[in-house]
XYZ file of C-alpha atoms in Angstrom:
214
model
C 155.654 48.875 151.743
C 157.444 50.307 154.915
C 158.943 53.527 154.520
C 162.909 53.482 155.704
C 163.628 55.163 158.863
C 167.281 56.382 160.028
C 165.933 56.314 163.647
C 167.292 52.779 165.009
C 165.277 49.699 165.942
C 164.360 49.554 169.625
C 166.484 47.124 171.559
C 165.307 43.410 171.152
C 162.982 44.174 168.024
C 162.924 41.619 165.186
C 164.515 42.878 161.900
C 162.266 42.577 159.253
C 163.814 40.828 155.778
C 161.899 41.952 152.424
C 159.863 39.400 152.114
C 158.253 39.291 155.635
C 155.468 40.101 157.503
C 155.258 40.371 160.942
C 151.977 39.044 163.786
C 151.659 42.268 165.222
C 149.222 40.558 168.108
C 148.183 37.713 170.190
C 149.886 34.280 170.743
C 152.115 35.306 168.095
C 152.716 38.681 168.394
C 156.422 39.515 166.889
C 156.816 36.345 164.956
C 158.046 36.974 161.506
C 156.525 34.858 158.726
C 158.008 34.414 154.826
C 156.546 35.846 152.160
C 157.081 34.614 148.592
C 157.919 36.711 145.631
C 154.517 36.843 143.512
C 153.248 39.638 141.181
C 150.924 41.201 143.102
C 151.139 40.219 145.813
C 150.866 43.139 148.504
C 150.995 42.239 152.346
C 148.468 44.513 154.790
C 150.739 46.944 156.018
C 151.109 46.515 160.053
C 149.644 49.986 160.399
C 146.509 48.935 158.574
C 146.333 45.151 160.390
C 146.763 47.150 163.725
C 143.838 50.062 163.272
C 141.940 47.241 161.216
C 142.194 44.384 163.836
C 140.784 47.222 166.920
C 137.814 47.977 164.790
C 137.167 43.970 164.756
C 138.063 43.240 168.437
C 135.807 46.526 169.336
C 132.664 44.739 167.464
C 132.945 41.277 168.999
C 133.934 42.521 172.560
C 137.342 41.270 172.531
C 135.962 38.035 172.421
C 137.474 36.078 169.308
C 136.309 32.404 170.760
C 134.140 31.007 169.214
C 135.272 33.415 165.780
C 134.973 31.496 162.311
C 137.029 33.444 159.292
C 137.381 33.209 155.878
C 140.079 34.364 153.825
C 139.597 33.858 149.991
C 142.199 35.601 148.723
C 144.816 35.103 151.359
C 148.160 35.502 150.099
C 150.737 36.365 151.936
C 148.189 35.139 154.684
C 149.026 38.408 157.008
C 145.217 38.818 157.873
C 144.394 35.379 158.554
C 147.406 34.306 160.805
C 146.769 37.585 162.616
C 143.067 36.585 163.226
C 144.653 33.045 164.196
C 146.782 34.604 166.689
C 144.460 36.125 168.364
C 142.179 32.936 168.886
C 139.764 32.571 166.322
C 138.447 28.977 166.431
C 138.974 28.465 163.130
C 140.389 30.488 159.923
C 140.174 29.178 156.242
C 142.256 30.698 153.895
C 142.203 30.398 150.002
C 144.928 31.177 147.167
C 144.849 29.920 143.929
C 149.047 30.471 143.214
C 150.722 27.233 144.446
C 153.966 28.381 145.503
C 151.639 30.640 147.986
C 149.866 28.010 148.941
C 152.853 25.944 149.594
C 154.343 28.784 152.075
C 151.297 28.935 153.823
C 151.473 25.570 154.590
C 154.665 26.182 155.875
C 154.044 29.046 158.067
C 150.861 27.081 159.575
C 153.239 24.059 160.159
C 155.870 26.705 161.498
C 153.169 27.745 164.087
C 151.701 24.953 165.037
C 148.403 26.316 164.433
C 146.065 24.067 164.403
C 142.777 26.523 163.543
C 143.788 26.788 160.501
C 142.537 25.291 156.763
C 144.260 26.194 153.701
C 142.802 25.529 150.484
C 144.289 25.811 147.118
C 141.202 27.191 144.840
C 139.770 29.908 142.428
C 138.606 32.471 144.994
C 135.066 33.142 143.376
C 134.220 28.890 142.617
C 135.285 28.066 146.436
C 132.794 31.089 148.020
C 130.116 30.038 145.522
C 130.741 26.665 146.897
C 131.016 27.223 150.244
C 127.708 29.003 150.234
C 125.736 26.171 148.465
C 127.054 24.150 151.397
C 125.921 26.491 153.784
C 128.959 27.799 155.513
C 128.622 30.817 157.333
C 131.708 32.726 159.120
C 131.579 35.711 161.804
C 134.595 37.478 159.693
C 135.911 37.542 155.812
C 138.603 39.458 154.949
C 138.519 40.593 150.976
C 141.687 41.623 150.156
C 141.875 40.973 146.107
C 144.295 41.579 143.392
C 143.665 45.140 142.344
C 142.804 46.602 138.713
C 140.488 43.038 138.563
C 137.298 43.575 139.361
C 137.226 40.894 142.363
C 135.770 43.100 145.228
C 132.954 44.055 142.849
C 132.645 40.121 141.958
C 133.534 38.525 145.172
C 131.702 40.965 147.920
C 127.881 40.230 146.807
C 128.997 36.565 147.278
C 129.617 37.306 151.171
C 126.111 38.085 151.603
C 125.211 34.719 151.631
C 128.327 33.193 153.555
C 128.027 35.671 157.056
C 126.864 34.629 160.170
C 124.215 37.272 162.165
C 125.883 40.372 162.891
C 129.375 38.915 160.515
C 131.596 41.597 158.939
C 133.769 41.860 155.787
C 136.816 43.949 155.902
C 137.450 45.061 151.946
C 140.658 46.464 151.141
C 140.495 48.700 147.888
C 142.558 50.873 146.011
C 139.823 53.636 145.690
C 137.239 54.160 148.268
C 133.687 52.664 148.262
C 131.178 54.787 147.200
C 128.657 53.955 150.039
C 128.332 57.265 151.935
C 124.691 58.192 151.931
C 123.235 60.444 149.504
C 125.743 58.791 146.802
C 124.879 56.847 144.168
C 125.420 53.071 145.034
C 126.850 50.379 142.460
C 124.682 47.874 142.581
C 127.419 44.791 143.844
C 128.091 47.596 147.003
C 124.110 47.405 147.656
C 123.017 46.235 150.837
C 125.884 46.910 152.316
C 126.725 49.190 155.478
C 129.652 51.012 156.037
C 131.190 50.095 159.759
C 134.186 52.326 159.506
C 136.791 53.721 156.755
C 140.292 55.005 156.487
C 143.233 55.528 154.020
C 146.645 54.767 154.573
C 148.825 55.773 151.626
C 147.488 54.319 148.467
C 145.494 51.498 150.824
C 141.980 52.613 151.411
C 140.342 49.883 154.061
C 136.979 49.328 155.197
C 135.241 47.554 157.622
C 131.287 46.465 156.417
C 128.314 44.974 157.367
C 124.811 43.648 155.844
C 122.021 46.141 156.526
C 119.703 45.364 158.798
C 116.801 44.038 156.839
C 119.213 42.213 154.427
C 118.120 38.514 154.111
């Protein structure tokens, strides 16, 4: 949630309604997007997109071309449209809550964007699936309902869906517990922590498979 600020909006800038989010970069950048009313439903905070969306471009060289995402629990869809925006070939995004579904449609259609898939599905069935059909993506973003368990159940199911050298951004309301010397949980095993941060309540990290992880 943006804080309110008595300073005034810079000449030209887009005011932002409640239920909005805003592309922050690319083709995009500025366009405002609707946002439907759902319990629990929690937009990335531009703050977090922006810092989150450098530590991306910095591991794939600013080169989002031939970029395949997945976004399982999409929602308002901030992450994906922002990935879209900034060229990813394609970007798949999954929510189980129709009337989100429905304004994702919208906002694609809005956009004309043509890279990307929206599915309306059970976020642990379709990654399941989509690894028994061998998909594989360069990017998933895990951004889950809190207080439900679904990082812990839905990141060990990434393993099998990423490309060579693919990351997962995990957003969190604790952090993970994967600095060495720690003890591990065993669904954060075989992981590597990229980079971290904390912004407000929002802790956000970026990850990747160690190494000799098969």
């Amino acid at each position: 949630m943006q804080k309110k600020s008595a300073s005034p909006k810079p000449h030209g800038a887009p005011r932002m309604a409640q239920h909005q989010v805003r592309i922050i970069g690319g083709a995009w950048k500025r366009s405002l997007l609707p946002v439907v009313d759902a319990l629990g439903l929690r937009p990335t905070p531009d703050r977090v997109r922006e810092t989150v969306f450098n530590w991306i471009n910095h591991q794939l060289g600013g080169d989002w071309a031939d970029v395949s995402v997945l976004d399982p629990f999409a929602g308002s869809g901030a992450l994906g449209f922002e990935a879209a925006s900034r060229g990813a070939a394609s970007v798949t995004m999954i929510d189980s809550h129709g009337p989100a579904v429905r304004q994702l449609e919208a906002n694609r259609d809005k956009l004309k964007a043509g890279n990307i898939g929206i599915l309306r599905a059970d976020a642990l069935a379709a990654l399941r699936d989509m690894a028994a059909r061998g998909q594989r993506f360069d990017v998933i973003f895990l951004d889950p309902p809190y207080q439900q368990e679904l990082l812990a159940k839905s990141l060990p199911l990434c393993a099998a869906l990423l490309k060579e050298d693919g990351m997962v951004y995990a957003e969190a309301e604790a952090i993970l517990p994967l600095e060495e010397g720690g003890e591990t949980p065993e669904w954060l095993q075989g992981w590597e922590l990229v980079r971290a941060d904390k912004a407000g309540m929002v802790y956000y990290h970026l990850l990747k498979l160690h190494k000799n992880k098969t």
